[in-house]
Coordinates of C-alpha atoms in Angstrom, one line a residue:
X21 CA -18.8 29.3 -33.1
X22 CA -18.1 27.4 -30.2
X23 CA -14.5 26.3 -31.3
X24 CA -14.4 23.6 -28.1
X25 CA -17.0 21.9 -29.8
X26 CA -15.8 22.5 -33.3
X27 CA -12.4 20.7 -31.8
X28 CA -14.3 17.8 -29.8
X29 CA -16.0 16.7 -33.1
X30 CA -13.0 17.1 -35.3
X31 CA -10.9 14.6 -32.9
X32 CA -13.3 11.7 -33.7
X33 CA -13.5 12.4 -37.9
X34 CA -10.9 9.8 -38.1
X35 CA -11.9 7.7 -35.4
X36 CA -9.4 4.4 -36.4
X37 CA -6.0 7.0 -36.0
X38 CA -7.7 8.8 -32.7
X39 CA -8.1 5.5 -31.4
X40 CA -4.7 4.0 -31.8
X41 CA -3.0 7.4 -31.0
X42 CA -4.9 7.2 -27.6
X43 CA -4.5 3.4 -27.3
X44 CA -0.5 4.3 -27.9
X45 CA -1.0 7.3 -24.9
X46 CA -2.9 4.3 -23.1
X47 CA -0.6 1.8 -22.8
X48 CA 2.0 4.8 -21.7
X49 CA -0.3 6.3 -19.3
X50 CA -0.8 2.7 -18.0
X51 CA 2.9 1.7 -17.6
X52 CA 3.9 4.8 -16.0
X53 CA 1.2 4.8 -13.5
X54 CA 2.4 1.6 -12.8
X55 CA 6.0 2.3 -12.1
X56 CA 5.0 5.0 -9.9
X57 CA 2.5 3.2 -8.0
X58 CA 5.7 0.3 -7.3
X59 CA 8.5 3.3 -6.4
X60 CA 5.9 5.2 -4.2
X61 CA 5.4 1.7 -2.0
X62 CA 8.9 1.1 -2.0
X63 CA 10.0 4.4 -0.6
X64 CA 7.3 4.1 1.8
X65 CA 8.3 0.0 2.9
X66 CA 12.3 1.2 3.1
X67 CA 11.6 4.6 4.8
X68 CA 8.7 2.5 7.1
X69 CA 10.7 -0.5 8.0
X70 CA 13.9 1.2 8.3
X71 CA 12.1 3.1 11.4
X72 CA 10.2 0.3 12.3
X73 CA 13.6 -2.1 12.4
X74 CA 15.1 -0.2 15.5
X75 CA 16.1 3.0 14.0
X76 CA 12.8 5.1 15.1
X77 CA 11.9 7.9 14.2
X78 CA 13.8 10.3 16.2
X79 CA 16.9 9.2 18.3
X80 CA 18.2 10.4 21.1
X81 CA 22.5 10.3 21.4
X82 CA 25.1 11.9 23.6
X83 CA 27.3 14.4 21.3
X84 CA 30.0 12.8 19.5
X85 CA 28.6 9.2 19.6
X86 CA 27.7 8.9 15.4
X87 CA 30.8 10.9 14.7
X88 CA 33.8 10.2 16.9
X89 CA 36.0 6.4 17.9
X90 CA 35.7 6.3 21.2
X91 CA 39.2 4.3 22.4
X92 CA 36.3 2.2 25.2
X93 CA 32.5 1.0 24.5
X94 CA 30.0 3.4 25.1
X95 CA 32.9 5.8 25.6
X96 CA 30.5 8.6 23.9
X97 CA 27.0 6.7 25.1
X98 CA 24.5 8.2 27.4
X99 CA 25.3 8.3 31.1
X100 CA 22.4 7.8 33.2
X101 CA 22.2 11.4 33.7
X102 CA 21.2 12.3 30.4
X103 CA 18.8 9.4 29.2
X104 CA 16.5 10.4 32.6
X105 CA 16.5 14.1 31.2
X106 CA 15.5 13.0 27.5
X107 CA 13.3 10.5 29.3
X108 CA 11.4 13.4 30.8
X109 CA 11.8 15.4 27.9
X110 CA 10.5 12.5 25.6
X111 CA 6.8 12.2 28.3
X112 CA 6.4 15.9 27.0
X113 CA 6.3 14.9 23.6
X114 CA 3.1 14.9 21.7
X115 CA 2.2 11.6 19.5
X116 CA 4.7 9.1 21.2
X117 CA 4.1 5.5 20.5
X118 CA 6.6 4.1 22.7
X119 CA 10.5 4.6 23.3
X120 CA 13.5 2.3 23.6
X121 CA 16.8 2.8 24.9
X122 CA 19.6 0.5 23.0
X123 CA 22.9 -0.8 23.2
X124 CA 25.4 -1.3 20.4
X125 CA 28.6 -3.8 21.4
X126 CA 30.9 -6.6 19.8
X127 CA 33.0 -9.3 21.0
X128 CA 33.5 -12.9 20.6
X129 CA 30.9 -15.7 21.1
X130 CA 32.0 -19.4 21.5
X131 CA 30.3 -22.9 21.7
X132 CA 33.4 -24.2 23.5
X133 CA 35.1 -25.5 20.4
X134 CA 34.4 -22.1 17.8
X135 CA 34.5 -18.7 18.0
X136 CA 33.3 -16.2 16.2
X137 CA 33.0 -12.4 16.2
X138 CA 29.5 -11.1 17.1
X139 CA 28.0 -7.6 16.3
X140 CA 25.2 -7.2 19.6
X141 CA 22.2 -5.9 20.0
X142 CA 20.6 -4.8 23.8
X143 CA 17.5 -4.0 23.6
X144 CA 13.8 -3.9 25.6
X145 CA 12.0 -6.5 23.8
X146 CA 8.7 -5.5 25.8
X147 CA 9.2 -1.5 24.4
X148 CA 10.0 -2.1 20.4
X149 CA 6.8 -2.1 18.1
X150 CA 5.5 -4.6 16.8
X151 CA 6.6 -3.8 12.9
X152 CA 10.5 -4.5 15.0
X153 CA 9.7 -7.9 14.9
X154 CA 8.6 -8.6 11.0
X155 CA 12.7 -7.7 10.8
X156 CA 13.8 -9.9 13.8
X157 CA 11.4 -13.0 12.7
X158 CA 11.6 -15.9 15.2
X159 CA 12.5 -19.0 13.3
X160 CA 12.6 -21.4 16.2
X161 CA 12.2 -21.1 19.8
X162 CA 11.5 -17.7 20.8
X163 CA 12.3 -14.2 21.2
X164 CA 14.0 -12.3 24.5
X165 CA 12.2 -11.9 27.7
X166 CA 12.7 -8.8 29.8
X167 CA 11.7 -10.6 32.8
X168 CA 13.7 -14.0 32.8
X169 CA 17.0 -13.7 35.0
X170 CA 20.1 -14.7 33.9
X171 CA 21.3 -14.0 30.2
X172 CA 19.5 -15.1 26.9
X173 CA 20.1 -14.4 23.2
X174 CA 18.8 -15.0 20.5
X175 CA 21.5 -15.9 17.3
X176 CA 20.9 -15.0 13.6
X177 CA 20.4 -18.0 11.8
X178 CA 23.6 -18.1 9.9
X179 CA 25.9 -17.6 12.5
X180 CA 23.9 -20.6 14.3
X181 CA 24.6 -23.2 11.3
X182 CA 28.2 -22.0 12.0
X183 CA 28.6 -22.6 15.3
X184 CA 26.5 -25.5 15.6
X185 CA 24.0 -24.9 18.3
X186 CA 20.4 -24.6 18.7
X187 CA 17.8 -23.4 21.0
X188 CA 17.9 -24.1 24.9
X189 CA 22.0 -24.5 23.9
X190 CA 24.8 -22.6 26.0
X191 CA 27.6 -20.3 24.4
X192 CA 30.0 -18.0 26.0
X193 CA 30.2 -14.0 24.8
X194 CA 32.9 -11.9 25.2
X195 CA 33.3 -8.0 25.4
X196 CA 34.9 -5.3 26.0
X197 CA 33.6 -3.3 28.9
X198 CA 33.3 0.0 29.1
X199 CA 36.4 1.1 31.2
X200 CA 38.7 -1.1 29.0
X201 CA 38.6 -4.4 30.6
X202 CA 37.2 -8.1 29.4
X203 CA 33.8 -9.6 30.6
X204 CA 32.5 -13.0 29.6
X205 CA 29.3 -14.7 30.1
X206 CA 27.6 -17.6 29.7
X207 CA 24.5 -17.4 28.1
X208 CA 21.3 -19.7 27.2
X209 CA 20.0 -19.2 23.3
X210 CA 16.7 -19.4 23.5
X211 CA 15.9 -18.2 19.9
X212 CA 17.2 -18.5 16.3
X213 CA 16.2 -15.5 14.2
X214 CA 16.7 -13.7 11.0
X215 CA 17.3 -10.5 9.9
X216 CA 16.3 -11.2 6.0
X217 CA 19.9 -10.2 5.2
X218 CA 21.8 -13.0 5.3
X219 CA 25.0 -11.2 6.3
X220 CA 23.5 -9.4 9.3
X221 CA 22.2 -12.7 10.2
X222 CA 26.2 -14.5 10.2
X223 CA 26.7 -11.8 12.9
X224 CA 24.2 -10.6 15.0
X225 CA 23.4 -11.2 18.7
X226 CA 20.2 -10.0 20.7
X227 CA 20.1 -9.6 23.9
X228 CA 18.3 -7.6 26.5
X229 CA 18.9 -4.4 27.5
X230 CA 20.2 -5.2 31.0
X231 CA 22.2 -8.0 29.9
X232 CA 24.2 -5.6 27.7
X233 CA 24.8 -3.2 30.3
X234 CA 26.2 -6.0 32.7
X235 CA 28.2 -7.9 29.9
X236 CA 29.9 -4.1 29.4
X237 CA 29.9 -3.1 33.1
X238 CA 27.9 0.3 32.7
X239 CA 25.0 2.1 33.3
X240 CA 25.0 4.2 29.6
X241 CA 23.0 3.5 26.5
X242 CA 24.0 3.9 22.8
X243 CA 20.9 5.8 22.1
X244 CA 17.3 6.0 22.8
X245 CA 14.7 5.6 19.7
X246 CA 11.6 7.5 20.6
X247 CA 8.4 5.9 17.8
X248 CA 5.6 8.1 16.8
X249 CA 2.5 7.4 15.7
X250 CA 3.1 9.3 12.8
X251 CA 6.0 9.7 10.4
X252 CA 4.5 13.1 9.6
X253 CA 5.2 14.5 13.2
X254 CA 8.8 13.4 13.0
X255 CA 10.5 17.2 12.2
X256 CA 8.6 19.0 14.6
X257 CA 9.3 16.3 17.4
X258 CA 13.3 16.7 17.0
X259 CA 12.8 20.4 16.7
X260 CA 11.5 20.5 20.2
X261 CA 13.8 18.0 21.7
X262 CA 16.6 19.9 21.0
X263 CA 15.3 22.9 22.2
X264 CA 14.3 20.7 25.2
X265 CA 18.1 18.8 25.1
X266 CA 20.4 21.4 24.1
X267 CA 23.7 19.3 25.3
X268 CA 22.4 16.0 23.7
X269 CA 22.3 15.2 19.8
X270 CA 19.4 14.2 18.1
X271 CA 18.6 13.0 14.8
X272 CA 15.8 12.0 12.3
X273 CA 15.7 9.0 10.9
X274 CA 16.3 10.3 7.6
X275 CA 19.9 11.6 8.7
X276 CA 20.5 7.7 10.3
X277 CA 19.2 5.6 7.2
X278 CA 21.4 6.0 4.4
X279 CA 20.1 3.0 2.4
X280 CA 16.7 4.7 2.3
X281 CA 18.5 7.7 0.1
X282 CA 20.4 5.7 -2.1
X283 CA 17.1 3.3 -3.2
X284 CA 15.5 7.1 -3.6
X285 CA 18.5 8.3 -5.6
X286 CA 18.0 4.8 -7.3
X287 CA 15.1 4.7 -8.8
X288 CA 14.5 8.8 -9.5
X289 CA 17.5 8.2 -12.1
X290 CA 16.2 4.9 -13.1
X291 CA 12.4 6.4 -14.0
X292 CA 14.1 9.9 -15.0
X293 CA 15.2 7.9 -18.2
X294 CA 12.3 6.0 -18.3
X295 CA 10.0 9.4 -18.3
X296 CA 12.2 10.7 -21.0
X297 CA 12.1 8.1 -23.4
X298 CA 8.4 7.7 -23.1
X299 CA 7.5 11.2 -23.3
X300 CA 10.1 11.7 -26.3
X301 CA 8.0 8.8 -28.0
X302 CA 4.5 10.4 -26.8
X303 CA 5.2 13.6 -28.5
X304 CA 6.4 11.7 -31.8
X305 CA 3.3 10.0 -31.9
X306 CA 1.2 13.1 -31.3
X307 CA 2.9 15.4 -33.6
X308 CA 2.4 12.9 -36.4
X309 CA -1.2 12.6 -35.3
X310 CA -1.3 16.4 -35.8
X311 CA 0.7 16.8 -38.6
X312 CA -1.3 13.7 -40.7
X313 CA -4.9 15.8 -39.6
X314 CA -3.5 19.1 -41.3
X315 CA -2.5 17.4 -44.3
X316 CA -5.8 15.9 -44.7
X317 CA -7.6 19.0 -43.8
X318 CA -5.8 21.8 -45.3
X319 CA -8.4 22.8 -47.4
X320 CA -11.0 23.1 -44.1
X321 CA -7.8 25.2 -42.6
X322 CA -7.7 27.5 -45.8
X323 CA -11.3 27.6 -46.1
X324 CA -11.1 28.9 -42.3
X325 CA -8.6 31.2 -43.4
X326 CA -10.5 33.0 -46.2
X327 CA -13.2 33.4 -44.1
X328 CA -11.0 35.5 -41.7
X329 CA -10.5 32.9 -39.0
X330 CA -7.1 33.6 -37.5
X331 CA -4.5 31.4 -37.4
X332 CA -3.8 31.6 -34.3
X333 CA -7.7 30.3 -33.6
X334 CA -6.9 28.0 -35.9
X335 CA -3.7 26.8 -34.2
X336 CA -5.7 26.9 -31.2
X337 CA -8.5 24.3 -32.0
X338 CA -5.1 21.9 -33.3
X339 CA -4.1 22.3 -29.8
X340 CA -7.1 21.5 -27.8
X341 CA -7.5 18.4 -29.9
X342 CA -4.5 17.3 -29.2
X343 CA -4.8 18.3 -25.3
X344 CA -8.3 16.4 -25.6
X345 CA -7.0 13.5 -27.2
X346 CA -4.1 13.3 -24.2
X347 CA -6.5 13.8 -21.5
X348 CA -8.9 11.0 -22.8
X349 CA -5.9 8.2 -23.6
X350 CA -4.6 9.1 -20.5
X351 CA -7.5 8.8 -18.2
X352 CA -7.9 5.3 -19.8
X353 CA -4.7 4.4 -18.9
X354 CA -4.6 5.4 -15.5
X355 CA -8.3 4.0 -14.6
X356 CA -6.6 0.3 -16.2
X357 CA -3.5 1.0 -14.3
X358 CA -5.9 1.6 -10.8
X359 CA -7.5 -1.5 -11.0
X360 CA -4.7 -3.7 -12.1
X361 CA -3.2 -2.3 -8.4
X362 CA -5.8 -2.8 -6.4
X363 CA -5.8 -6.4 -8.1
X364 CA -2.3 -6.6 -7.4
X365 CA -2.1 -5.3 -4.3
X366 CA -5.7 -8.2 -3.3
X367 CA -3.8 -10.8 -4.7
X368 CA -0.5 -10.5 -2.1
X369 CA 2.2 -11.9 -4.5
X370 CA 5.8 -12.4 -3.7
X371 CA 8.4 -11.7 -5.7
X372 CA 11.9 -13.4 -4.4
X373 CA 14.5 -12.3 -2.4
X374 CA 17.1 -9.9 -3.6
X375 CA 20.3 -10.7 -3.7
X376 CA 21.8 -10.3 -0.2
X377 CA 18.3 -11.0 1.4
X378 CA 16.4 -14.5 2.8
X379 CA 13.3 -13.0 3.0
X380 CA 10.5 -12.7 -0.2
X381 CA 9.1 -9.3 -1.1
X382 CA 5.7 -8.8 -1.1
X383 CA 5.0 -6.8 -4.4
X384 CA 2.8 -4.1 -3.2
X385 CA 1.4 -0.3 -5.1
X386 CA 0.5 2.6 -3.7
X387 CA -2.5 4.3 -5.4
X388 CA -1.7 8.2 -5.2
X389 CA -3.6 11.0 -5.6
X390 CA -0.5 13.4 -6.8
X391 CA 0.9 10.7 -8.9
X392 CA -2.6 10.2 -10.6
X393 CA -2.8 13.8 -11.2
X394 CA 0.7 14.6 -12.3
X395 CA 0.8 11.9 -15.2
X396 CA -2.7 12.6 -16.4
X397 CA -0.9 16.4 -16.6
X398 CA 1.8 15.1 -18.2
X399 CA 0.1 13.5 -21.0
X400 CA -2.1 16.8 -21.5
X401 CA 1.5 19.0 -21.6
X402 CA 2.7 16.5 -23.8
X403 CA -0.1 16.8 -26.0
X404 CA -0.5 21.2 -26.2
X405 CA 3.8 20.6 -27.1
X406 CA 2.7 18.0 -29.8
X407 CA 0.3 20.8 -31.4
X408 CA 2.4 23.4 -30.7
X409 CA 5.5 21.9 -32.8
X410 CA 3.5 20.2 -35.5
X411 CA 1.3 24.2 -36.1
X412 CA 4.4 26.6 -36.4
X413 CA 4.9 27.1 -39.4
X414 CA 0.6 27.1 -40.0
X415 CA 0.3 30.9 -40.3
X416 CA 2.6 31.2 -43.0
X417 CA 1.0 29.0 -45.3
X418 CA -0.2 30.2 -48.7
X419 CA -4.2 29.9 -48.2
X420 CA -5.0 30.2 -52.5
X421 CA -2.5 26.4 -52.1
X422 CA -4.2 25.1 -49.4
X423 CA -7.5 25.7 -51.8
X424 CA -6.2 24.3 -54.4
X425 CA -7.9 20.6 -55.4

């Protein structure tokens, strides 16, 4: 006897249970293919746009600069020395998208009247990408130009409102420079951005590159951020630029962007109770799917058994409908879940800002092949452990009982 086929017909002989059972698996199939559609896209948008904001994929730093207070800016920054070696050792590198050195500084800016502590930014607006810019939007005038003499910034929003001024208006920074001294400047806004934090955006200051290093009287750089084409090539790239830089430090953007391990850390806990609560309901339903078909068929069991059908054959044929009924509600699930995300994802909706943030979210899903797989696996585990639990006490049942009218 074909006991696959024997199985496949006995899952449909009380089609209005089967159905609901799988309509239950369904709906958990659906929800959960869901959730991971939404985490997958959000670890890819933080780990994507925390490279794309400035971090890059690989940087580039002198030793000591993440690690120790230096008692002068740029006191641990790269001398000019060092960022033309990594500059030659970057042109080597296979898959580069572009490269851009960066300055990190503070000080005061002024309108005259106000003051108020800035955190700067100098950087080559003409070598960031382009995804830089979806995290530095424009709001009004526009951004820095690396050709323009004379010094421009651009202003977060917030810290515009509080100092009153606007583009084309003229504010004074002040910084420390990098043998210990003060330098001030005056210098033209000519651009009101934000960050979509409204924090960073009470503090920040852009300007260029060269304006940085004149403001701070040196020739060094906080770092350069070398952007690949591809986040995949991003371990084997350090791995030969510190063969290639022995005496300089470089990191990943994985050891740079904390935030992107904490949302990880987030949500893994978040759908780790999630996952266990649905599967601890899953295999509830399934075992009383199980149990409620032996009861009603104990006498086809028994019969089974007197015709020397093993129990553990029996058991077996349990388990595959169980597994069958699983794989079926499951693949249901996930084929709704597919389409409502490709809907989704057509339809561009945004969800509001999160607290700390001015921007919207766009509420996006990432369809994945693994994913797909692992909770159409799931379900089927889930149903073989149903079958398994509900059938183990099945060979030690008294067959002349199970006969019995």
């Amino acid at each position: 006897m074909n006991w696959s086929t024997f199985a496949w017909r006995n899952l449909w002989r009380n089609r209005r249970r089967t159905v609901l059972t799988m309509a239950m698996i369904g709906v958990a199939a659906f929800a959960s293919s869901l959730a991971l559609g939404y985490v997958i896209a959000t670890f890819d948008a933080v780990r994507e746009g925390s490279i794309d904001s400035g971090v890059g994929h690989v940087q580039v730093l002198h030793h000591g600069y993440l690690d120790l207070i230096g008692e002068r800016p740029l006191q641990y920054g790269l001398t000019a020395d060092e960022q033309a070696a990594a500059t030659r050792a970057i042109a080597k590198l296979p898959g580069v998208a572009t490269t851009a050195r960066g300055i990190d500084f503070d000080g005061l800016v002024s309108n005259g009247d106000l003051s108020y502590g800035f955190v700067g930014e100098g950087i080559e607006p003409n070598r960031e990408p382009p995804g830089f810019f979806d995290y530095h939007t424009v709001r009004s005038g526009r951004y820095l130009s690396p050709t323009n003499a004379g010094t421009e910034v651009v202003v977060g929003a917030e810290l515009a409102r509080k100092l009153g001024v606007h583009v084309g208006s003229v504010v004074q920074l002040m910084a420390s420079t990098a043998h210990g001294g003060i330098n001030a400047t005056d210098a033209q806004i000519v651009g009101v951005m934000s960050t979509g934090n409204k924090d960073v955006d009470e503090r920040i200051v852009d300007v260029t590159f060269t304006a940085a290093q004149a403001l701070l009287r040196t020739d060094r750089a906080s770092r350069i951020a070398v952007f690949l084409k591809d986040t995949a090539g991003t371990t084997a790239a350090a791995a030969t630029l510190r063969a290639a830089l022995p005496t300089l430090d470089v990191r990943t953007w994985d050891q740079l962007v904390s935030l992107y391990h904490q949302v990880v850390a987030l949500y893994k806990n978040q759908f780790s109770v999630f996952g266990a609560i649905l599967c601890v309901t899953i295999l509830l339903s399934m075992s009383n799917w199980i149990l409620m078909s032996i009861v009603e068929r104990r006498r086809e069991i028994s019969t089974l058994r007197a015709l020397g059908v093993p129990a553990a054959t029996v058991r077996g044929v349990l388990v595959q409908e169980t597994a069958l009924l699983g794989l079926l509600g499951a693949a249901a699930g996930i084929a709704l879940a597919l389409l409502t995300m490709v809907a989704l994802n057509h339809a561009q909706i945004h969800l509001p800002a999160p607290p700390g943030r001015v921007k919207p979210i766009l509420l996006e899903f990432t369809v994945s092949p693994v994913a797909v797989a692992a909770v159409e696996a799931a379900f089927v585990v889930l149903g073989v452990a149903a079958a398994l639990l509900a059938t183990l006490g099945l060979a030690k049942r008294n067959i002349l009982e199970g006969l019995a009218p």
